[in-house]
mmCIF file of C-alpha atoms in Angstrom:
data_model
loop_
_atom_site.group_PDB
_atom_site.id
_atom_site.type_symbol
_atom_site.label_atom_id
_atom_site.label_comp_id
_atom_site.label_asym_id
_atom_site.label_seq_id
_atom_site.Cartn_x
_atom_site.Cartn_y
_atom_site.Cartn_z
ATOM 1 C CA UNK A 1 188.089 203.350 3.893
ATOM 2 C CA UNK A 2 187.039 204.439 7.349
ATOM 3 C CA UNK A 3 185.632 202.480 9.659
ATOM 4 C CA UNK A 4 183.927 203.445 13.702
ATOM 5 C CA UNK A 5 184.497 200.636 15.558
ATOM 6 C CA UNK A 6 181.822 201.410 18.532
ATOM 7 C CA UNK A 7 182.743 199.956 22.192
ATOM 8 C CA UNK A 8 180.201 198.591 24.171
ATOM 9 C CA UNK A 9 180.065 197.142 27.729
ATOM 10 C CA UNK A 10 178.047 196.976 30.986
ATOM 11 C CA UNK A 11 178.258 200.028 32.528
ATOM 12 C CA UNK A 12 177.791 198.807 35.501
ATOM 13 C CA UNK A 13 180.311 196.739 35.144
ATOM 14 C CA UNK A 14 182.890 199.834 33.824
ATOM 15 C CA UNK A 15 181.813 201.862 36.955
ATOM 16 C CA UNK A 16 182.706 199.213 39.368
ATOM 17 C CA UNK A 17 186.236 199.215 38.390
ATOM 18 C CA UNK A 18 188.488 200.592 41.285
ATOM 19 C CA UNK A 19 190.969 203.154 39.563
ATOM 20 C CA UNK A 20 193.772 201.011 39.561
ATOM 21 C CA UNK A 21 191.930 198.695 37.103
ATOM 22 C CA UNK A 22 190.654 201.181 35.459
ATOM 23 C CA UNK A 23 193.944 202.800 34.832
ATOM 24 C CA UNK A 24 195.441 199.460 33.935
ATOM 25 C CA UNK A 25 192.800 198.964 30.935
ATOM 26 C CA UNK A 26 193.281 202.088 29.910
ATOM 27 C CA UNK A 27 197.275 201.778 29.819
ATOM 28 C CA UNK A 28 196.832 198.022 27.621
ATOM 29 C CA UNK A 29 194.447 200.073 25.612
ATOM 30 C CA UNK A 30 196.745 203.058 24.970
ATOM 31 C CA UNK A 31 199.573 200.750 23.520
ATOM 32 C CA UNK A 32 197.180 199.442 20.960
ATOM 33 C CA UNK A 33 196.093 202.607 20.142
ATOM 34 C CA UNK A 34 199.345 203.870 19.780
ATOM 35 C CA UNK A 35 200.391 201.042 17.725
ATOM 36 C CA UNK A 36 197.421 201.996 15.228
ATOM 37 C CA UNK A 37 198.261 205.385 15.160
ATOM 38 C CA UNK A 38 202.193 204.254 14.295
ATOM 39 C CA UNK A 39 200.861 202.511 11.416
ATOM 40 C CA UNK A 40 198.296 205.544 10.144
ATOM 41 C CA UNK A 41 195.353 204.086 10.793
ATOM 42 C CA UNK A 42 193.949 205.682 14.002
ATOM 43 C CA UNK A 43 191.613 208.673 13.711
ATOM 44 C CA UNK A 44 189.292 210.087 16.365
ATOM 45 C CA UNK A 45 188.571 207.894 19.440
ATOM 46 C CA UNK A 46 186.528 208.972 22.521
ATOM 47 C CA UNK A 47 185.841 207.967 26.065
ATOM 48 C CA UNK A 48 182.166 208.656 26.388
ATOM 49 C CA UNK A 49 180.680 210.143 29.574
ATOM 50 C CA UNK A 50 177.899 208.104 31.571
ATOM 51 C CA UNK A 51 174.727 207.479 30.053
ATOM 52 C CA UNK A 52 173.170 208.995 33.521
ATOM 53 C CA UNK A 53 174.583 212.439 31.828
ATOM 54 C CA UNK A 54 173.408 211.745 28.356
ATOM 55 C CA UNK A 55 169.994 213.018 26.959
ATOM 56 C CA UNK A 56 168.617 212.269 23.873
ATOM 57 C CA UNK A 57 167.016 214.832 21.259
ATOM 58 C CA UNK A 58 163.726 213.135 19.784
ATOM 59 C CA UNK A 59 160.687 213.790 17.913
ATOM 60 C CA UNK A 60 159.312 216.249 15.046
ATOM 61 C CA UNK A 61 160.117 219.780 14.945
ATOM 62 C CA UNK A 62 162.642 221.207 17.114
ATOM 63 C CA UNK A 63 162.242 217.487 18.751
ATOM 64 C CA UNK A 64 162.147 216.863 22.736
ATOM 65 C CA UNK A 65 165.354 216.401 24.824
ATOM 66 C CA UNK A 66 164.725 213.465 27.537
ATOM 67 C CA UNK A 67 167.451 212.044 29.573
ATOM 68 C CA UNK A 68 169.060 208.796 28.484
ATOM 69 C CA UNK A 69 170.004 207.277 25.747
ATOM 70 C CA UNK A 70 167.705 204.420 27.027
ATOM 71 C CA UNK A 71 169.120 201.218 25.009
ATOM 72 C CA UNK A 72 167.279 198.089 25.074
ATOM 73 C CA UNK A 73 169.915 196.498 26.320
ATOM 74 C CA UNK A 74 172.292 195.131 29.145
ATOM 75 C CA UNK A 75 175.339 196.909 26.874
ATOM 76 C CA UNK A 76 175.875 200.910 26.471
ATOM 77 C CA UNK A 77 178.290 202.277 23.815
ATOM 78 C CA UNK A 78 180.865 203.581 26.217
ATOM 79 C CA UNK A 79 183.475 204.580 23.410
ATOM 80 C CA UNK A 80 184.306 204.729 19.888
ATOM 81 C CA UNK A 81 187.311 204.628 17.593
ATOM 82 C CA UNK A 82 187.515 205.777 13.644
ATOM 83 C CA UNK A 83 190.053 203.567 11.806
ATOM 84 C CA UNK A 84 191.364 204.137 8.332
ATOM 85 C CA UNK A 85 191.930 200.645 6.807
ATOM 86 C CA UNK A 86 192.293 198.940 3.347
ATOM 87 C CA UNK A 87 189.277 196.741 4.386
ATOM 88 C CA UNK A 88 186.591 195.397 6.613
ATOM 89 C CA UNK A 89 189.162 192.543 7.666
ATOM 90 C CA UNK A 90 191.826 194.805 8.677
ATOM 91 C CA UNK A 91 189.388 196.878 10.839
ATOM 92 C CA UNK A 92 187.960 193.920 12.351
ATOM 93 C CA UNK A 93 191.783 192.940 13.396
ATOM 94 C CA UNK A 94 192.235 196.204 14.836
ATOM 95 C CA UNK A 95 189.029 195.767 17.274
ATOM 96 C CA UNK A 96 190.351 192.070 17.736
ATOM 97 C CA UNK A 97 193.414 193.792 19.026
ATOM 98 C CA UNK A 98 191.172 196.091 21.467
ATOM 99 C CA UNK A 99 189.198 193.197 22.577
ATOM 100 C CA UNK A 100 192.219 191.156 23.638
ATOM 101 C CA UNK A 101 193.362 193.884 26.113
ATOM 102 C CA UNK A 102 189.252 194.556 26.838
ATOM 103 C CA UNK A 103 187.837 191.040 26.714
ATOM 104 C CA UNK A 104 184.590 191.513 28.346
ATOM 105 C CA UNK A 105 183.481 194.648 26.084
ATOM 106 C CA UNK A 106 181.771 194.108 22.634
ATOM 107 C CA UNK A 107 182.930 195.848 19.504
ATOM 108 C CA UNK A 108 180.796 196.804 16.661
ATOM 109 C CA UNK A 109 182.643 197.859 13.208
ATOM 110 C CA UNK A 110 180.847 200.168 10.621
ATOM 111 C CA UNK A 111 182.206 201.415 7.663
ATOM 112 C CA UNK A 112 181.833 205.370 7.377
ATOM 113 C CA UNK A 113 181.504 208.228 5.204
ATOM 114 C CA UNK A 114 183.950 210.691 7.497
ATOM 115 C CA UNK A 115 182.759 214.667 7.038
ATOM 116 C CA UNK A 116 185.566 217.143 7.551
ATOM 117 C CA UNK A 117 184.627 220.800 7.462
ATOM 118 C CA UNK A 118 186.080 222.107 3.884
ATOM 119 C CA UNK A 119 187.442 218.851 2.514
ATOM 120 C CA UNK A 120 185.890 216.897 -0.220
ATOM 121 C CA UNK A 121 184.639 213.636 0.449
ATOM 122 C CA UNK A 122 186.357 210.703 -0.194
ATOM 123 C CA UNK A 123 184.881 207.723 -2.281
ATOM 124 C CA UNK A 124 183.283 205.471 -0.301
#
């Protein structure tokens, strides 16, 4: 079953980082992802850009584009990671894994239905 395990923080927070810590997070972070990847289980994960660059599509029709993803709260998903696991609990040990090395950031797990261009689907 895949699972997105979506990473959330205070951007503010994130941005305030001087490079060094940044890099360091990102170095803890990279040895848990490489473990997961070791064991199979690691899919797509991504670094998102700042929500000052986003824009959202809205509305009926063709919709609207506005700027800002405009969350009602203090938290913006900052990053995401698909997992391939057995089960929920094994997915919610990987992010428990990410958290240690990223204490002050929130993970949210979701199981999903992953779409690949010319493959059939798997069961969910």
């Amino acid at each position: 079953m895949f699972y997105a395990v979506l990473a959330y923080h205070v951007e503010d927070t994130v941005q305030s980082w001087t490079p060094d810590e940044d890099a360091a997070l990102m170095k803890d972070l990279l040895e848990v992802n490489t473990r997961l990847t070791r064991e199979g289980k690691l899919g797509p994960a991504a670094r998102l850009g700042a929500t000052a660059d986003a824009v959202t599509l809205r509305g009926p029709g063709d919709g609207m584009v506005i700027d800002g993803p405009f969350a009602e709260t203090k938290e913006q998903l900052l990053g995401l990671y698909v997992l391939d696991c057995a089960n929920q609990d094994e997915a919610i040990a990987a992010a428990r894994d990410l958290k240690r090395v990223n204490p002050t950031a929130v993970y949210e797990i979701r199981p999903i239905m992953l779409y690949l261009p010319g493959a059939a689907l798997a069961a969910g």
